[in-house]
CSV table of C-alpha atoms in Angstrom, one decimal:
chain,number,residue,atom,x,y,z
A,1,UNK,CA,-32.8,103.7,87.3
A,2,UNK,CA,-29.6,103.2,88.9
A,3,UNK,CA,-26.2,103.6,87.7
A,4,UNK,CA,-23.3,101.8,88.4
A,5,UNK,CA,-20.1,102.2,87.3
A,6,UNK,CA,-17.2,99.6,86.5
A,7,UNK,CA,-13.8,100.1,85.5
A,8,UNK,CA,-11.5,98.0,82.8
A,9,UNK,CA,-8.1,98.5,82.3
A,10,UNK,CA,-8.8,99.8,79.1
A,11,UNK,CA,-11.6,101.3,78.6
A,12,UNK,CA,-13.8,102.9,81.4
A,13,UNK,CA,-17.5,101.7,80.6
A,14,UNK,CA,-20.8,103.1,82.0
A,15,UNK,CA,-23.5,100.2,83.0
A,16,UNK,CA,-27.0,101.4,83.1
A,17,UNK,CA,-29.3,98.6,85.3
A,18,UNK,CA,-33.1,98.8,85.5
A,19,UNK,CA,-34.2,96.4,88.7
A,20,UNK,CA,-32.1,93.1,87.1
A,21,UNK,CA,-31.5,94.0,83.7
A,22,UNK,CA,-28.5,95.3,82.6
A,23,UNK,CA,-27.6,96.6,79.5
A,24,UNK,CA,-24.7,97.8,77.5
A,25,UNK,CA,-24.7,101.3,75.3
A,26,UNK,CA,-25.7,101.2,72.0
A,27,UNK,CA,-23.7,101.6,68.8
A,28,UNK,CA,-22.4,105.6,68.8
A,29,UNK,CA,-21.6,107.1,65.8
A,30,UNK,CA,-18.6,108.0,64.0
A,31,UNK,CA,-18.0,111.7,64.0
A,32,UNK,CA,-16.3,114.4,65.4
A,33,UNK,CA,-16.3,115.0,69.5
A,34,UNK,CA,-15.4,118.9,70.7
A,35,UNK,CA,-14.9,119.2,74.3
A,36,UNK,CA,-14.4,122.7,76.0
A,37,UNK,CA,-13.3,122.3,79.5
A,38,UNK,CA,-14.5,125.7,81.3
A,39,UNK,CA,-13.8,126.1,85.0
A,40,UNK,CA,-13.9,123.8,88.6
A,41,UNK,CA,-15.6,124.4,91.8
A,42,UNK,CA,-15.1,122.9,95.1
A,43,UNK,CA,-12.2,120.7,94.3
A,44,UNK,CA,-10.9,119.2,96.9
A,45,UNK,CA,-7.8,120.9,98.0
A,46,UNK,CA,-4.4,118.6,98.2
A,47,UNK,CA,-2.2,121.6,98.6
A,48,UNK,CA,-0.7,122.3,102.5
A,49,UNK,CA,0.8,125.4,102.0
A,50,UNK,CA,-0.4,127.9,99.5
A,51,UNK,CA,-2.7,127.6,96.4
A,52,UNK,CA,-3.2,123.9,94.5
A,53,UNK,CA,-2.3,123.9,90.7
A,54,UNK,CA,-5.4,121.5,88.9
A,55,UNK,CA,-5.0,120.2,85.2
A,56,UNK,CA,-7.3,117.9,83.9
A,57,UNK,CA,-6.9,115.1,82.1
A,58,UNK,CA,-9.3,113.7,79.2
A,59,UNK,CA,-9.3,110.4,77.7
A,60,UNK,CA,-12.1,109.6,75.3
A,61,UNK,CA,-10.9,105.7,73.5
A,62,UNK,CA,-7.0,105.5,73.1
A,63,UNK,CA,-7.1,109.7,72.4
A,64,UNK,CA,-5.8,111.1,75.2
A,65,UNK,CA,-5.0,114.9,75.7
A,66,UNK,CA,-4.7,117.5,79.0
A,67,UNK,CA,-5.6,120.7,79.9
A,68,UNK,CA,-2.5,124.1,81.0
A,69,UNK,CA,-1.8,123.9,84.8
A,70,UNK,CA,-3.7,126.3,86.0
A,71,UNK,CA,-0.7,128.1,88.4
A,72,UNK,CA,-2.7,128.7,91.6
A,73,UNK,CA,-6.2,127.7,90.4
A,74,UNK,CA,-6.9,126.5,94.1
A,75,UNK,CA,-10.3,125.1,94.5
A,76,UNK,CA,-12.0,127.4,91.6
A,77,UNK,CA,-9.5,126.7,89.0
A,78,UNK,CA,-10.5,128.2,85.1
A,79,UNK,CA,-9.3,126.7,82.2
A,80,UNK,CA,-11.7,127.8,79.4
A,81,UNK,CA,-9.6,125.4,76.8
A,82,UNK,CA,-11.1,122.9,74.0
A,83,UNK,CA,-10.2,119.9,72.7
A,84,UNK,CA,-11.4,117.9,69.4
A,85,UNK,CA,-11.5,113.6,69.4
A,86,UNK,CA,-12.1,111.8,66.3
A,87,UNK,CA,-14.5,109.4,67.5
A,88,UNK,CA,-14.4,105.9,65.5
A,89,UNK,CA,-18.0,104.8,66.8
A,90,UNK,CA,-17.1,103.1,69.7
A,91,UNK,CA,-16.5,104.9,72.3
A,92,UNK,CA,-19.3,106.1,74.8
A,93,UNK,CA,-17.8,108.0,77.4
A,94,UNK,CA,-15.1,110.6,78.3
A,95,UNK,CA,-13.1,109.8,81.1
A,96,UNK,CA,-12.1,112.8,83.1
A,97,UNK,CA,-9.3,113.1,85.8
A,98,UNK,CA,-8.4,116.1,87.6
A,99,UNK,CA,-5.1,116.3,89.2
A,100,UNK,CA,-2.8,119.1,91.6
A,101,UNK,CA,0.7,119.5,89.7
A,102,UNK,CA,3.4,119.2,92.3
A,103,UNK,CA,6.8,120.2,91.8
A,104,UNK,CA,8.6,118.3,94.5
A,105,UNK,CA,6.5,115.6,94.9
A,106,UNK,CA,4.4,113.3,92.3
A,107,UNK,CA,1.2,114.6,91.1
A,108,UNK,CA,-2.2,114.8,93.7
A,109,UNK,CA,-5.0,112.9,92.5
A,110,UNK,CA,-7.7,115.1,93.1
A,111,UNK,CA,-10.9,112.9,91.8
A,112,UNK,CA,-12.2,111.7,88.2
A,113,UNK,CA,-15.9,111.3,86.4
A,114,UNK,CA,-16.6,109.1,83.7
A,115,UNK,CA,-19.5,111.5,80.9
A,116,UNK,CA,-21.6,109.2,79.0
A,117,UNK,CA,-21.6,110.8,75.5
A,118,UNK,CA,-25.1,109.4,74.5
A,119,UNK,CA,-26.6,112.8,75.0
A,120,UNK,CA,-24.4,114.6,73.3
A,121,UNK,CA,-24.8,112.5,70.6
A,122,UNK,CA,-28.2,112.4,70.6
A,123,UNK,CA,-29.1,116.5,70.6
A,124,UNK,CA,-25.5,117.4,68.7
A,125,UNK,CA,-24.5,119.7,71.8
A,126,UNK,CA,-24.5,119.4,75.7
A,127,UNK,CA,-23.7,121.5,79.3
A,128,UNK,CA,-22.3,119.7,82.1
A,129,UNK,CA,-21.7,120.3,85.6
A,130,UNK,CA,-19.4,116.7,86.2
A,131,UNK,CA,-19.3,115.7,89.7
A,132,UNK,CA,-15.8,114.3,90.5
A,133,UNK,CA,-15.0,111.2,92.5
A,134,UNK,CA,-12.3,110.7,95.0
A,135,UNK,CA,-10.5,107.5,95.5
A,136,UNK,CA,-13.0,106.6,98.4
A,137,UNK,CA,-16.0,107.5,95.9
A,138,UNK,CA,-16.8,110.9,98.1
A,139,UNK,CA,-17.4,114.0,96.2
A,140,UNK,CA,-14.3,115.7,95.0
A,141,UNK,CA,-15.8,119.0,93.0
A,142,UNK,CA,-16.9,120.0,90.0
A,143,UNK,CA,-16.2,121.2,86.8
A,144,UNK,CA,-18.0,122.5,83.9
A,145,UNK,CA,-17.7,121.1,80.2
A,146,UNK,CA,-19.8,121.8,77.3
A,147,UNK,CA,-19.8,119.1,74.9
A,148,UNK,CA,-20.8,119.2,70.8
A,149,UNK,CA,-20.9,116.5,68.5
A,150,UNK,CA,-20.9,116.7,64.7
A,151,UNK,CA,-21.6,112.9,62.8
A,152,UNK,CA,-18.7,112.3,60.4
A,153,UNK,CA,-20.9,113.0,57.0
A,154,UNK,CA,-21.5,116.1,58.7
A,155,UNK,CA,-17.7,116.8,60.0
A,156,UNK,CA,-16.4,117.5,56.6
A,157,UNK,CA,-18.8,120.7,55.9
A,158,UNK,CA,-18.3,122.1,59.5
A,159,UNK,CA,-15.6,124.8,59.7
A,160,UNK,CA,-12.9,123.8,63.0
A,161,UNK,CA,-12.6,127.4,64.0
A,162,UNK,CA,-16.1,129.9,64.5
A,163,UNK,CA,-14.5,132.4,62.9
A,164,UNK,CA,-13.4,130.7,59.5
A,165,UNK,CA,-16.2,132.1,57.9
A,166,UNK,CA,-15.1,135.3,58.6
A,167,UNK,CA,-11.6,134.5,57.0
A,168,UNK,CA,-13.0,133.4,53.8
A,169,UNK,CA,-15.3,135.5,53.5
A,170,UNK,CA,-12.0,138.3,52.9
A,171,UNK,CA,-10.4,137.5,49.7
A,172,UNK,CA,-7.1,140.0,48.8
A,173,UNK,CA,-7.0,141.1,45.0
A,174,UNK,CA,-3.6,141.2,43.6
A,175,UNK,CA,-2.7,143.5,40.5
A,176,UNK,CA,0.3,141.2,39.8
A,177,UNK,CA,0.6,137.7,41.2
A,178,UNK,CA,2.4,137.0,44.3
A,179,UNK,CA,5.8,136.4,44.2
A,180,UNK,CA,6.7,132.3,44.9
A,181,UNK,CA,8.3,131.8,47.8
A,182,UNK,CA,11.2,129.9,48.8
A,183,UNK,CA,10.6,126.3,50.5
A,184,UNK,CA,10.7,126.7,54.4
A,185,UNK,CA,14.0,125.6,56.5
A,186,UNK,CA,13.0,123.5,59.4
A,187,UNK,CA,15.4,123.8,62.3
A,188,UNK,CA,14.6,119.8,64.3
């Protein structure tokens, strides 16, 4: 099997040919996407003088969303953050971009990866090491994601945080009701 990979403006798509025949992904399911974006290795360092500052960024349909800076994360940068996508059933793929923050200068592109979701759709949960891509296709690093799907009939009955059954599990008694309170002020 060989993969090749095309770009649209839009929407980043993953071609899978076998010999001649090419074929587009399947219909993915509706449902809930959470991404946790752990740590990179080797990136390839765009910083002269001192340590680089990687962020990713993900894009997964029109959602997009970014990682912290991670202030002088050089080539082993650790993010450890996570992210949640409602997914609308057609999107296939996370699009990945890792970039150096620069404060004089515009932003380094460091390298990008395009994850087909079909396996974490398939098993419900997934661990990938992503090789990233530089602008001339070389290898630009790595970073670590672990990926977990939940199907929308199933997204309503799964709790958002892991420890939520711990919170409702603890349920104060009052000997007289709670006073009301008055309606927040928002300062805009």
């Amino acid at each position: 099997v060989r993969r090749t990979w095309k770009r649209n403006e839009d929407l980043a798509k993953c071609h899978f040919s076998l010999g001649r025949v090419s074929r587009e992904p399947a219909a993915m399911p509706a449902g809930r996407l959470e991404v946790n974006v752990l740590d990179g290795t080797r990136l390839k360092d765009t910083q002269r003088f001192g340590k680089q500052d990687p962020y990713c960024v993900l894009r997964v349909g029109e959602q997009r969303d970014r990682t912290k800076t991670c202030a002088n994360g050089g080539t082993r940068p650790r993010w450890n953050e996570r992210f949640n996508f409602s997914l609308t059933g057609h999107e296939s793929a996370l699009d990945l971009e890792v970039w150096n923050a620069n404060t004089m200068t515009s932003d380094a592109y460091i390298g990008a990866a395009l994850v087909s979701l079909g396996d974490v759709f398939a098993s419900g949960t997934q661990d990938a090491s992503v090789p990233l891509r530089d602008k001339k296709n070389k290898i630009s690093g790595n970073i670590m994601l672990v990926l977990r799907f939940a199907p929308a009939e199933h997204d309503a009955a799964t709790p958002s945080h892991s420890n939520h059954a711990q919170n409702a599990a603890y349920q104060p008694q009052h000997a007289v009701p709670p006073a009301p309170h008055a309606p927040a002020h928002h300062a805009y």
